[in-house]
Coordinates of C-alpha atoms and ligand atoms in Angstrom, one line a residue:
M1 CA -2.1 -24.7 30.1
T2 CA -2.9 -22.1 27.5
K3 CA -4.1 -18.6 28.5
T4 CA -7.6 -19.3 27.1
A5 CA -8.3 -21.8 29.9
F6 CA -8.8 -18.6 31.8
L7 CA -12.0 -18.0 30.1
R8 CA -13.9 -20.7 31.9
P9 CA -16.6 -20.9 33.1
R10 CA -18.6 -20.8 29.9
S11 CA -20.0 -17.3 30.3
A12 CA -16.7 -15.4 30.5
P13 CA -16.1 -12.9 33.3
A14 CA -16.6 -9.2 32.7
E15 CA -12.9 -8.7 33.0
H16 CA -12.3 -10.3 29.6
M17 CA -15.1 -8.5 27.9
G18 CA -13.4 -5.1 28.3
S19 CA -10.2 -6.5 26.7
F20 CA -11.8 -6.9 23.3
T21 CA -13.8 -3.7 22.9
G22 CA -10.8 -1.6 21.9
L23 CA -9.9 -4.0 19.1
L24 CA -13.4 -4.4 17.9
R25 CA -14.1 -0.6 17.8
E26 CA -11.7 -0.4 14.9
W27 CA -12.5 -3.6 13.1
L28 CA -16.3 -3.8 13.3
P29 CA -17.1 -0.7 11.1
R30 CA -14.9 -2.1 8.4
Q31 CA -16.9 -5.3 7.9
R32 CA -19.2 -5.5 4.9
W33 CA -22.1 -6.7 7.1
F34 CA -21.7 -3.8 9.6
A35 CA -25.0 -1.8 9.2
G36 CA -24.0 1.5 10.9
K37 CA -21.4 2.7 8.4
D38 CA -23.0 6.1 8.0
R39 CA -22.8 6.9 11.7
P40 CA -19.8 6.9 14.1
V41 CA -19.7 4.2 16.7
T42 CA -19.9 6.1 20.0
D43 CA -19.9 3.2 22.4
L44 CA -19.2 -0.5 22.1
G45 CA -20.0 -3.1 24.7
V46 CA -19.9 -6.8 25.0
L47 CA -23.4 -8.2 25.7
S48 CA -22.5 -11.8 26.1
M49 CA -19.4 -13.9 25.8
T50 CA -19.4 -17.7 25.8
E51 CA -16.5 -20.0 25.4
L52 CA -17.6 -22.6 22.8
F53 CA -14.4 -24.6 23.0
P54 CA -10.8 -23.7 24.1
G55 CA -9.6 -20.7 22.1
C56 CA -13.0 -19.9 20.5
L57 CA -15.4 -17.4 22.0
H58 CA -19.0 -16.7 20.9
V59 CA -19.6 -12.9 21.4
L60 CA -22.5 -10.6 21.0
V61 CA -21.5 -6.9 21.0
H62 CA -23.6 -3.8 21.0
A63 CA -22.4 -0.9 18.8
G64 CA -24.1 2.3 19.8
H65 CA -24.5 5.4 17.7
G66 CA -25.1 8.0 20.4
G67 CA -28.1 8.4 22.6
V68 CA -28.9 7.7 26.2
P69 CA -29.3 4.3 27.9
A70 CA -32.9 3.1 27.9
P71 CA -34.7 2.7 31.2
G72 CA -33.8 -0.4 33.2
G73 CA -30.2 -0.3 32.2
A74 CA -30.8 -1.5 28.6
P75 CA -28.1 -0.3 26.2
P76 CA -28.7 2.9 24.2
A77 CA -29.9 2.7 20.5
G78 CA -27.6 0.8 18.3
D79 CA -27.2 -2.7 16.8
C80 CA -26.1 -6.0 18.2
Y81 CA -23.6 -8.1 16.2
Q82 CA -22.6 -11.7 16.4
L83 CA -18.9 -12.6 16.4
L84 CA -16.9 -15.8 16.7
L85 CA -13.5 -14.9 18.0
G86 CA -10.4 -17.0 18.0
V87 CA -7.9 -16.2 20.7
R88 CA -4.4 -17.6 20.3
E89 CA -0.9 -16.7 21.1
T90 CA 0.4 -17.4 17.6
P91 CA -2.3 -17.8 15.0
S92 CA -1.4 -19.6 11.7
P93 CA -0.1 -17.2 9.1
R94 CA -3.1 -18.3 6.9
L95 CA -5.3 -16.4 9.3
G96 CA -3.6 -13.1 8.6
R97 CA -6.6 -11.7 6.8
A98 CA -8.8 -12.6 9.7
L99 CA -6.7 -10.9 12.4
I100 CA -8.5 -8.4 14.5
G101 CA -5.6 -7.4 16.7
R102 CA -3.7 -8.2 19.9
V103 CA -5.2 -7.7 23.3
R104 CA -3.4 -4.8 25.0
D105 CA -4.1 -5.3 28.7
G106 CA -5.6 -7.7 31.3
S107 CA -4.8 -11.3 31.7
L108 CA -5.1 -12.0 27.9
A109 CA -2.5 -9.3 27.1
G110 CA -0.5 -10.1 24.0
M111 CA -3.0 -12.8 22.7
A112 CA -4.0 -12.5 19.0
V113 CA -7.8 -12.2 18.4
Y114 CA -9.2 -13.1 15.0
D115 CA -12.4 -13.8 13.2
A116 CA -12.8 -17.6 13.9
L117 CA -15.1 -18.2 10.9
H118 CA -11.9 -18.0 8.8
D119 CA -10.3 -20.8 10.9
P120 CA -11.1 -24.2 9.4
R121 CA -10.4 -25.9 12.7
A122 CA -12.9 -23.7 14.6
A123 CA -15.4 -24.0 11.7
Q124 CA -15.1 -27.8 12.0
L125 CA -15.6 -27.8 15.8
F126 CA -18.6 -25.5 15.4
L127 CA -20.3 -28.0 13.1
E128 CA -19.6 -30.7 15.7
R129 CA -21.4 -28.5 18.2
L130 CA -24.4 -28.2 15.8
R131 CA -24.5 -31.9 15.1
R132 CA -25.5 -32.6 18.8
P133 CA -28.4 -30.6 20.2
G134 CA -27.6 -29.0 23.6
T135 CA -26.6 -25.9 25.3
S136 CA -23.5 -23.8 26.0
G137 CA -24.2 -21.0 28.4
P138 CA -27.0 -19.0 26.9
L139 CA -26.6 -20.7 23.5
R140 CA -29.1 -23.4 22.3
F141 CA -28.1 -25.8 19.5
E142 CA -31.2 -27.4 18.0
C143 CA -32.5 -29.4 15.1
D144 CA -36.0 -30.3 13.9
A145 CA -36.0 -34.0 13.3
P146 CA -32.9 -36.0 13.8
Q147 CA -31.0 -35.7 10.5
E148 CA -27.7 -37.4 10.4
V149 CA -25.2 -34.7 9.5
P150 CA -22.0 -36.6 8.8
A151 CA -18.9 -35.8 10.9
G152 CA -15.7 -34.4 9.5
L153 CA -17.1 -32.3 6.6
V154 CA -14.5 -29.9 5.3
P155 CA -15.5 -26.3 5.8
R156 CA -14.9 -23.3 3.5
L157 CA -16.0 -19.7 4.2
L158 CA -17.8 -18.1 1.3
D159 CA -16.0 -14.9 0.4
A160 CA -19.0 -13.3 -1.3
E161 CA -20.0 -9.7 -0.3
Q162 CA -22.8 -10.6 2.0
S163 CA -25.0 -9.2 4.8
N164 CA -24.1 -12.3 6.9
S165 CA -21.3 -14.9 6.8
S166 CA -21.7 -18.4 5.4
L167 CA -19.7 -21.6 5.7
V168 CA -20.1 -24.4 3.3
Y169 CA -19.3 -27.9 4.7
G170 CA -18.2 -30.5 2.2
D171 CA -20.5 -29.1 -0.5
E172 CA -23.3 -30.8 1.6
Y173 CA -24.5 -28.1 3.9
I174 CA -24.3 -24.4 4.3
L175 CA -24.3 -22.6 7.6
K176 CA -25.4 -19.0 7.7
V177 CA -24.1 -17.1 10.7
F178 CA -26.3 -14.0 11.1
R179 CA -24.3 -10.9 11.9
R180 CA -26.7 -8.3 12.9
I181 CA -28.9 -9.8 15.6
Q182 CA -32.4 -8.6 16.5
P183 CA -34.7 -10.0 19.2
G184 CA -37.1 -12.7 17.9
V185 CA -37.2 -15.6 15.4
N186 CA -35.2 -14.8 12.3
P187 CA -37.5 -15.3 9.2
D188 CA -34.7 -17.1 7.5
L189 CA -35.3 -20.0 10.0
E190 CA -39.0 -19.5 10.4
V191 CA -40.0 -19.3 6.8
P192 CA -38.0 -22.1 5.2
G193 CA -39.1 -24.4 8.1
A194 CA -42.8 -23.5 7.5
L195 CA -42.5 -23.9 3.8
A196 CA -40.8 -27.4 4.2
R197 CA -43.8 -28.4 6.3
Q198 CA -46.0 -27.3 3.4
G199 CA -44.1 -29.6 1.1
C200 CA -42.7 -26.6 -0.9
H201 CA -39.6 -27.9 -2.8
R202 CA -38.4 -24.5 -3.9
V203 CA -36.6 -23.6 -0.6
P204 CA -33.9 -25.6 1.1
A205 CA -35.2 -26.6 4.6
P206 CA -33.3 -25.9 7.8
V207 CA -31.4 -28.9 9.2
A208 CA -30.1 -27.4 12.4
W209 CA -29.9 -24.0 14.0
F210 CA -28.6 -22.2 17.1
R211 CA -30.1 -19.3 19.1
T212 CA -29.4 -17.4 22.2
T213 CA -31.5 -16.7 25.3
H214 CA -29.3 -13.7 26.5
P215 CA -29.3 -10.7 26.4
F216 CA -32.6 -11.4 24.5
K217 CA -34.0 -14.4 22.6
A218 CA -32.8 -14.4 19.0
T219 CA -31.9 -16.8 16.2
L220 CA -28.1 -16.8 15.5
G221 CA -27.6 -19.2 12.6
V222 CA -29.1 -21.8 10.4
L223 CA -27.6 -24.9 8.7
Q224 CA -29.4 -26.1 5.5
P225 CA -28.6 -28.4 2.6
Y226 CA -26.2 -26.9 0.1
L227 CA -27.4 -26.9 -3.5
R228 CA -24.4 -28.3 -5.3
N229 CA -23.7 -27.1 -8.9
A230 CA -26.2 -24.3 -8.5
S231 CA -25.7 -20.9 -10.1
D232 CA -27.4 -17.8 -8.8
G233 CA -29.7 -15.8 -11.0
W234 CA -27.5 -12.7 -11.0
T235 CA -24.5 -14.7 -12.4
L236 CA -26.8 -16.4 -15.0
A237 CA -28.3 -13.1 -16.0
L238 CA -25.0 -11.4 -16.5
D239 CA -23.7 -14.4 -18.5
A240 CA -26.7 -14.3 -20.7
L241 CA -26.3 -10.5 -21.3
A242 CA -22.6 -11.1 -22.1
S243 CA -23.2 -13.9 -24.6
G244 CA -26.4 -12.5 -26.1
D245 CA -28.3 -15.6 -25.0
D246 CA -32.0 -15.3 -24.4
F247 CA -33.0 -15.1 -20.8
T248 CA -36.8 -15.0 -21.2
A249 CA -37.4 -18.7 -20.7
Q250 CA -35.4 -18.5 -17.4
A251 CA -37.3 -15.3 -16.4
H252 CA -40.6 -17.1 -17.1
A253 CA -39.6 -20.1 -15.0
L254 CA -38.5 -17.7 -12.3
G255 CA -41.9 -16.0 -12.3
R256 CA -43.6 -19.4 -11.8
A257 CA -41.2 -20.2 -9.0
T258 CA -42.0 -16.9 -7.3
A259 CA -45.7 -17.7 -7.5
D260 CA -45.2 -21.2 -6.1
V261 CA -43.4 -19.7 -3.1
H262 CA -46.0 -17.1 -2.6
L263 CA -48.8 -19.7 -2.7
A264 CA -47.0 -21.9 -0.2
L265 CA -46.3 -18.8 2.0
A266 CA -50.0 -17.9 1.9
S267 CA -50.9 -21.4 3.1
A268 CA -48.2 -21.6 5.7
F269 CA -49.0 -18.2 7.3
P270 CA -52.7 -17.5 6.9
V271 CA -53.4 -13.7 7.3
G272 CA -56.7 -12.5 8.6
A273 CA -56.8 -8.8 7.6
P274 CA -56.6 -7.5 4.0
G275 CA -53.8 -5.3 3.0
E276 CA -54.3 -1.6 3.5
N277 CA -52.9 0.6 0.7
G278 CA -53.3 3.9 2.7
R279 CA -51.0 2.7 5.4
T280 CA -48.6 1.2 2.9
A281 CA -48.4 4.6 1.0
A282 CA -47.7 6.4 4.3
G283 CA -44.9 4.0 5.1
M284 CA -43.3 4.4 1.7
T285 CA -43.5 8.1 1.9
E286 CA -41.8 8.1 5.3
R287 CA -39.0 5.9 4.0
L288 CA -38.6 8.3 1.0
T289 CA -38.3 11.3 3.4
A290 CA -35.7 9.5 5.5
A291 CA -33.7 8.3 2.5
A292 CA -33.7 11.8 0.9
H293 CA -32.4 13.2 4.2
C294 CA -29.4 10.7 4.0
V295 CA -28.9 10.9 0.2
P296 CA -29.4 14.5 -1.0
A297 CA -29.3 13.4 -4.7
L298 CA -32.8 12.0 -4.2
Q299 CA -34.3 15.4 -3.2
P300 CA -35.1 16.8 -6.6
F301 CA -37.2 13.7 -7.4
V302 CA -39.2 13.6 -4.1
P303 CA -42.4 15.2 -5.5
G304 CA -42.6 12.8 -8.5
L305 CA -41.9 9.8 -6.3
R306 CA -44.4 10.9 -3.7
S307 CA -47.1 10.9 -6.4
A308 CA -46.4 7.2 -7.1
F309 CA -47.1 6.5 -3.5
A310 CA -50.2 8.7 -3.3
A311 CA -51.7 6.9 -6.3
L312 CA -51.7 3.7 -4.2
T313 CA -54.7 5.0 -2.2
T314 CA -56.9 5.2 -5.3
C315 CA -55.6 2.2 -7.4
D316 CA -56.9 -1.4 -7.5
P317 CA -56.1 -2.8 -4.0
G318 CA -54.4 -5.8 -5.6
P319 CA -53.9 -9.3 -4.0
P320 CA -54.2 -9.6 -0.2
A321 CA -51.3 -9.0 2.0
Q322 CA -49.4 -12.2 3.1
R323 CA -45.9 -13.3 4.3
I324 CA -43.5 -12.7 1.4
H325 CA -39.7 -13.0 0.8
G326 CA -39.1 -9.4 1.5
D327 CA -35.8 -8.9 -0.4
L328 CA -36.2 -10.8 -3.7
H329 CA -33.6 -10.2 -6.3
L330 CA -31.5 -12.2 -8.7
G331 CA -28.9 -12.9 -6.1
Q332 CA -31.5 -14.7 -3.9
V333 CA -32.5 -17.3 -6.5
L334 CA -30.4 -20.4 -7.4
R335 CA -30.8 -22.5 -10.5
A336 CA -29.9 -26.1 -9.9
G337 CA -30.7 -28.7 -12.6
R338 CA -33.8 -27.4 -14.3
E339 CA -35.3 -25.8 -11.2
W340 CA -35.2 -22.4 -9.5
F341 CA -34.8 -22.3 -5.8
V342 CA -35.3 -19.3 -3.5
I343 CA -33.0 -18.6 -0.5
D344 CA -32.5 -15.9 2.1
F345 CA -35.9 -15.1 3.6
E346 CA -34.4 -12.5 6.0
G347 CA -36.1 -9.6 4.2
E348 CA -34.4 -6.2 3.8
P349 CA -31.7 -6.3 6.5
S350 CA -32.2 -2.6 7.5
R351 CA -35.9 -3.1 8.4
P352 CA -37.0 -4.0 12.0
L353 CA -37.6 -7.8 12.4
S354 CA -41.2 -7.3 13.4
E355 CA -41.9 -5.4 10.1
R356 CA -40.0 -8.1 8.1
R357 CA -42.2 -10.8 9.7
S358 CA -45.5 -9.1 9.0
A359 CA -47.8 -9.4 5.9
H360 CA -47.1 -7.4 2.8
S361 CA -48.3 -7.3 -0.7
P362 CA -46.7 -10.0 -2.9
V363 CA -46.2 -7.2 -5.4
R364 CA -43.3 -6.1 -3.3
D365 CA -41.4 -9.3 -4.2
I366 CA -42.3 -9.0 -7.8
A367 CA -41.1 -5.4 -7.9
G368 CA -37.8 -6.5 -6.3
M369 CA -37.2 -9.0 -9.1
L370 CA -38.2 -6.5 -11.8
R371 CA -35.7 -4.0 -10.3
S372 CA -33.1 -6.7 -10.5
F373 CA -33.5 -7.2 -14.2
D374 CA -32.9 -3.5 -14.6
Y375 CA -29.8 -3.7 -12.4
A376 CA -28.5 -6.6 -14.6
A377 CA -29.2 -4.8 -17.8
R378 CA -27.3 -1.7 -16.6
Q379 CA -24.1 -3.7 -15.9
R380 CA -23.1 -3.6 -19.6
R381 CA -22.5 -0.7 -21.9
P382 CA -24.5 0.2 -23.9
W383 CA -27.3 -0.2 -21.4
R384 CA -29.8 -2.9 -22.6
P385 CA -33.3 -1.6 -21.6
E386 CA -35.0 -4.0 -24.1
W387 CA -33.3 -7.0 -22.3
A388 CA -34.8 -5.9 -19.0
R389 CA -38.2 -5.2 -20.6
R390 CA -38.4 -8.7 -22.2
C391 CA -37.4 -10.4 -18.9
R392 CA -40.0 -8.3 -17.1
E393 CA -42.7 -9.4 -19.5
A394 CA -41.7 -13.1 -19.3
Y395 CA -41.4 -13.0 -15.5
C396 CA -44.8 -11.5 -15.0
A397 CA -46.3 -14.0 -17.5
G398 CA -44.8 -16.9 -15.6
Y399 CA -46.1 -15.5 -12.4
A400 CA -49.6 -15.0 -13.8
A401 CA -49.6 -18.6 -15.2
R402 CA -49.2 -20.0 -11.7
A403 CA -50.8 -17.4 -9.4
G404 CA -53.9 -16.7 -11.5
W405 CA -53.5 -12.9 -11.5
D406 CA -51.2 -10.8 -13.7
P407 CA -48.9 -8.3 -12.1
R408 CA -48.8 -6.3 -15.4
K409 CA -52.4 -5.5 -14.9
K410 CA -51.6 -3.8 -11.5
H411 CA -49.7 -0.8 -12.9
G412 CA -50.3 1.6 -10.0
L413 CA -49.2 -1.0 -7.4
L414 CA -46.2 -2.0 -9.4
R415 CA -45.0 1.5 -9.9
A416 CA -45.4 2.3 -6.1
Y417 CA -43.5 -0.9 -5.1
E418 CA -40.8 -0.5 -7.7
T419 CA -40.3 3.1 -6.5
D420 CA -40.2 2.0 -2.9
R421 CA -37.6 -0.6 -3.8
A422 CA -35.5 1.8 -5.8
V423 CA -35.5 4.2 -2.8
Y424 CA -34.3 1.4 -0.6
E425 CA -31.6 0.5 -3.2
V426 CA -30.4 4.1 -3.3
L427 CA -29.9 4.1 0.5
Y428 CA -28.3 0.6 0.4
E429 CA -25.9 1.6 -2.4
A430 CA -25.0 4.9 -0.7
R431 CA -24.1 3.0 2.5
H432 CA -22.4 -0.1 1.1
R433 CA -21.4 0.4 -2.6
P434 CA -21.3 4.1 -3.5
D435 CA -20.0 3.2 -7.0
W436 CA -23.3 1.5 -7.7
L437 CA -25.5 4.4 -6.8
P438 CA -26.1 5.5 -10.4
V439 CA -28.0 2.2 -11.0
P440 CA -30.9 2.8 -8.7
M441 CA -30.7 6.6 -9.3
A442 CA -31.4 6.0 -13.0
A443 CA -34.5 4.2 -12.1
I444 CA -35.5 6.9 -9.6
E445 CA -35.3 9.5 -12.4
R446 CA -37.4 7.4 -14.7
L447 CA -40.0 6.5 -12.0
A448 CA -40.3 10.1 -10.8
V449 CA -40.6 11.6 -14.3
R450 CA -42.3 9.1 -16.5
G451 CA -43.7 6.6 -14.0
D452 CA -43.1 3.5 -16.1
Ligands
ADP501 N1 -28.7 -23.7 0.1 C1 -27.8 -23.1 -0.7 N2 -27.1 -23.8 -1.6 C2 -26.1 -23.3 -2.4 N3 -25.7 -22.0 -2.2 C3 -26.3 -21.3 -1.3 C4 -27.4 -21.8 -0.5 N4 -27.7 -20.8 0.4 C5 -26.9 -19.7 0.1 N5 -26.1 -20.0 -0.9 C6 -25.0 -19.1 -1.4 O1 -24.6 -18.2 -0.4 C7 -24.8 -16.9 -0.8 C8 -25.2 -16.0 0.4 O2 -26.4 -16.6 0.9 P1 -27.5 -15.6 1.5 O3 -28.5 -16.4 2.2 O4 -28.1 -14.7 0.3 O5 -26.7 -14.7 2.5 P2 -26.8 -13.2 2.9 O6 -28.0 -13.0 3.8 O7 -25.5 -13.0 3.7 O8 -26.8 -12.4 1.7 C9 -25.8 -17.0 -1.9 O9 -25.7 -15.9 -2.8 C10 -25.5 -18.3 -2.6 O10 -24.5 -18.2 -3.5
LIG502 O1 -28.3 -10.3 -0.7 P1 -28.6 -9.4 0.5 O2 -29.7 -10.0 1.4 O3 -27.4 -9.1 1.2 O4 -29.3 -8.1 -0.2 C1 -28.6 -6.9 -0.1 O5 -27.5 -6.8 -1.0 C2 -27.9 -6.9 -2.4 C3 -26.6 -6.8 -3.2 O6 -25.7 -7.8 -2.9 C4 -28.8 -5.8 -2.8 O7 -29.3 -6.0 -4.2 C5 -29.1 -5.0 -5.1 O8 -28.0 -5.4 -6.0 C6 -28.2 -6.6 -6.7 C7 -26.9 -6.8 -7.6 O9 -25.8 -6.9 -6.8 C8 -29.4 -6.5 -7.6 O10 -29.7 -7.8 -8.2 C9 -30.6 -6.2 -6.7 O11 -31.8 -6.0 -7.6 C10 -30.4 -4.9 -6.0 O12 -31.5 -4.6 -5.1 C11 -30.1 -5.9 -1.9 O13 -30.9 -4.7 -2.3 C12 -29.6 -5.8 -0.5 O14 -30.8 -5.9 0.4

C-alpha cells in the first residue's frame, strides 16, 4: 500500500494539511499566477483538500498578507489559490520542474510533492473525472448537455505566461484551471455559456466545468473546444510588424468581431440602468490614486490623468453600460480560418469578481484593444506610432460598421478609458513584468500631457 492511501477519506484530515504549508509558502509566491507578489505572505492555510485519485490532491490554500481574522473565524484578508498536488515517493525525473519539495514531517514525511498539472498521467485522470458528471467531496463536476468527450486524449500543459493554467487535450479541448479563486460564478464560464445560448459563434462554448461548494461556492475550471491552428492576435500583430505586412484588414475585422460580441452580450445580459459617468470617473480616480501609491513613477502625471477622468462627467455619456469582456487585448483574440474568436472573459484578474460581473461601458473593451495596438507597435525599434494609429482607425471603423456608433466620435470617453487601462497596465507590469513598465508609462506620459 502506498503512503497516499492514508489520505482517504476524500476530504483529507487536518493533519495532512499542515504538512504542505511549509513547502507551499516558498513555492507559491514564485508562480506567475500568484497575485500577491508585491506583499509578503504572512500566513498560509489549507482551506480544503480532497483526494481526487490516489496520489493526486485537489487543494485550495489561503495566502494571507497580514491583517486580523474576520468575525466568525473566516481567514484574514488575502487570496485563495487552487492547486493540484501530486504526492509520490519517487516522481519521474521529467517532473523535476514541477517539484515543490519533500514533506518534512507527519505521516507523509519524505514524500515528494509536485504540481500535478505537469504530470500527463494526472492530467489524463483529471479529464476522465470531467467526462463523467458527479462529486468528489466538495467538488462538483458538471456539463451542460451531454457532449461526448472522447476518452484517452493526450494532454499537454501550455507553458505560456498566464494568469491561470491551461491543459490542451489532443488538440480537441482546452481545460483552463483557475488559479486565484473568488466566491461566485467565474465570468469565463458564465459569459461563454450565455453567448453560446445566443447563438454567438465568436466564443468557444463551455463543454464541462468543475466547481467547489467549500469553503465557499466558486467555479474552479472550464473545458472548452480547442481552436486548432489558431494564432493569437498578439503573435499575428508582431509578425505583421516584423514583415511590414499590412494589419489594417485584420484590425477592421477585429473591430467587427468585438461589436458582434458586444451585441450578443447586450442581448444575453439585459441591463436596466444606464451607465453613470460620474461614478465611473470616481472609480477611475480611486484606482489611479492606489496605483500611484504602489508605482511612484506615476506620481508626476497624476494631475494630467485626473483631468481625463474629470472630463467624463461633462462629455457625451456614450453607449449604455452592459456586460463586456473586461480585459480585451490582442492576446485574448484568436484568428482561426478567416474568423476572429474571443476568449478569456474573466476580466482584469485583480478586480473583485462582483465588479467584473457588473455592467460597464463597451468603450472599456475598445480602449483595451487600442492600448494593445500601442503595446505591439512599441515592441520594435524604432517605435512605429503610425502602425498603431492605422490599426486604431481600422478597428474603430470595423466596430462602427457593426455596432452603429463610432468610437472615434467619443473622444472624451476613449481618453478616459484608455487612461484607466494604461494605469491598470502600469500596475500589472510593475507587479509581473517590470521590464515592460516603459510601455504603459509612455502612454501615461502622452495621455497626461497631450490627451490623445
Ligand atoms: N479555445 C481555445 N482554442 C485555442 N487556444 C486557446 C483557447 N483558449 C485559450 N487558448 C490559448 O490559451 C492561452 C491562455 O488562455 P487564456 O484564457 O487567455 O488564459 P489566462 O486567463 O490564463 O490568460 C491563450 O493565449 C491561447 O493561446
Ligand atoms: O491575458 P491575461 O488575462 O493574463 O491578461 C493579463 O496579462 C496580459 C499580458 O499577458 C496583460 O496585457 C498587456 O500586455 C499585452 C502584451 O503581452 C498587451 O497586448 C496588452 O494590451 C497589455 O494590457 C493584461 O493587461 C493582463 O490583464
